[in-house]
Coordinates of C-alpha atoms in Angstrom, one line a residue:
M66 CA 0.1 0.4 0.0
D67 CA 3.2 2.2 0.5
Y68 CA 3.7 2.3 -3.4
I69 CA 0.0 3.1 -4.4
N70 CA 0.3 6.5 -2.4
A71 CA 3.2 7.6 -3.2
F72 CA 2.4 6.6 -6.2
W73 CA -0.8 8.4 -6.6
V74 CA 0.6 11.5 -4.1
G75 CA 3.4 11.8 -6.3
G76 CA 1.2 11.8 -9.7
L77 CA -1.0 14.3 -8.8
I78 CA 1.8 17.1 -8.2
C79 CA 3.1 15.9 -11.3
A80 CA -0.6 16.3 -12.0
L81 CA -1.0 20.0 -10.5
V82 CA 2.6 21.6 -12.2
Q83 CA 1.6 19.5 -15.8
I84 CA -1.9 21.7 -15.7
L85 CA -0.2 25.0 -14.4
M86 CA 2.7 24.9 -17.2
E87 CA 0.1 23.7 -20.3
K88 CA -2.8 26.2 -18.3
T89 CA -0.8 29.6 -17.3
K90 CA 2.8 31.7 -18.6
L91 CA 4.5 30.4 -15.5
M92 CA 8.2 29.7 -17.2
P93 CA 9.2 25.8 -15.6
G94 CA 12.3 28.0 -13.7
R95 CA 9.1 29.9 -11.3
I96 CA 7.1 26.6 -11.1
M97 CA 9.7 24.8 -10.1
V98 CA 10.8 27.9 -7.2
L99 CA 6.6 27.1 -6.4
L100 CA 7.5 23.6 -5.5
V101 CA 10.2 24.8 -3.8
C102 CA 9.0 27.2 -1.8
S103 CA 5.6 25.4 -1.2
G104 CA 7.7 22.6 0.7
T105 CA 9.3 25.3 2.6
L106 CA 6.0 26.7 3.6
L107 CA 4.8 23.1 4.6
H108 CA 6.8 22.4 6.7
F109 CA 7.1 25.8 8.7
L110 CA 2.9 24.9 8.9
G111 CA 3.8 21.6 9.8
I112 CA 2.0 19.9 7.6
F113 CA 4.7 18.3 5.3
K114 CA 5.3 15.1 8.3
P115 CA 2.0 14.1 7.6
I116 CA 1.9 14.0 4.6
Q117 CA 5.6 12.4 4.2
E118 CA 3.6 9.3 7.2
Y119 CA 1.7 9.0 4.1
A120 CA 3.1 9.0 0.9
G121 CA 6.7 8.8 1.8
A122 CA 8.4 8.9 -1.4
G123 CA 5.1 10.3 -3.3
I124 CA 6.3 13.5 -1.2
T125 CA 9.7 13.9 -0.9
V126 CA 10.9 12.8 -4.3
P127 CA 9.8 16.0 -5.8
L128 CA 11.2 19.4 -5.4
I129 CA 9.1 20.0 -2.7
G130 CA 10.7 17.6 -0.9
F131 CA 14.2 19.9 -1.5
G132 CA 12.3 23.0 -0.4
K133 CA 11.3 20.1 3.4
I134 CA 15.1 20.4 4.0
L135 CA 15.8 23.7 3.0
M136 CA 13.7 25.2 5.9
E137 CA 14.7 22.0 8.4
G138 CA 18.1 23.5 8.1
V139 CA 16.9 26.4 9.0
M140 CA 15.8 26.1 11.6
E141 CA 18.4 23.8 13.2
A142 CA 20.5 26.3 12.3
V143 CA 18.6 29.9 13.5
D144 CA 18.4 27.4 16.7
E145 CA 22.4 26.9 17.4
Q146 CA 23.4 29.9 15.7
G147 CA 20.8 32.3 16.2
F148 CA 20.2 35.1 13.2
L149 CA 23.1 33.6 11.4
G150 CA 21.6 30.7 10.6
L151 CA 19.3 32.2 8.1
F152 CA 21.8 32.0 5.6
A153 CA 24.1 28.7 6.2
G154 CA 20.9 26.8 7.7
G155 CA 19.5 25.6 4.4
L156 CA 23.1 26.1 2.5
K157 CA 24.9 23.6 5.3
A158 CA 20.8 21.3 4.3
G159 CA 21.2 21.1 1.1
A160 CA 24.8 21.0 -0.1
I161 CA 24.7 17.3 -0.7
G162 CA 22.0 17.5 -2.8
T163 CA 23.0 20.3 -4.3
S164 CA 26.7 18.9 -5.0
A165 CA 25.6 15.5 -6.3
A166 CA 23.8 17.0 -9.0
L167 CA 26.6 19.2 -10.2
I168 CA 29.1 16.6 -10.3
L169 CA 26.5 13.8 -12.1
G170 CA 25.3 16.6 -14.7
Y171 CA 29.2 17.2 -15.2
L172 CA 29.9 13.9 -16.0
A173 CA 26.8 13.0 -18.2
S174 CA 27.7 15.9 -20.2
L175 CA 31.4 14.2 -20.8
I176 CA 29.5 11.3 -21.6
F177 CA 26.5 11.8 -23.8
K178 CA 28.3 15.2 -25.6
P179 CA 26.2 17.6 -25.4
K180 CA 24.5 20.0 -28.2
M181 CA 23.0 23.6 -28.2
K182 CA 18.8 23.8 -28.4
K183 CA 17.9 25.5 -32.6

């Protein structure tokens, strides 16, 4: 049942994003920012955890999960460092995912020879 819940929640998120892309003039970058901000807001309001317990990877794998990780890092850093934690917490919490994306993207570009769009 865990797989089914993850599938339908993740699918619902993807369907909503697809509707946003088709029916509005929002650029994909802005929609990605909207997803990250949604994750931070859900975590801040305490709604993310119950959804995560129900849907598992269906909510954490999309960019909403990255927003949750950033907010979690900021909240921990603010508790430890005070005001400066606002700036350091998100960077520290998101460093692994960001580094992995950069390194794997670079390796993929070496293997697959990227081309410019026409």
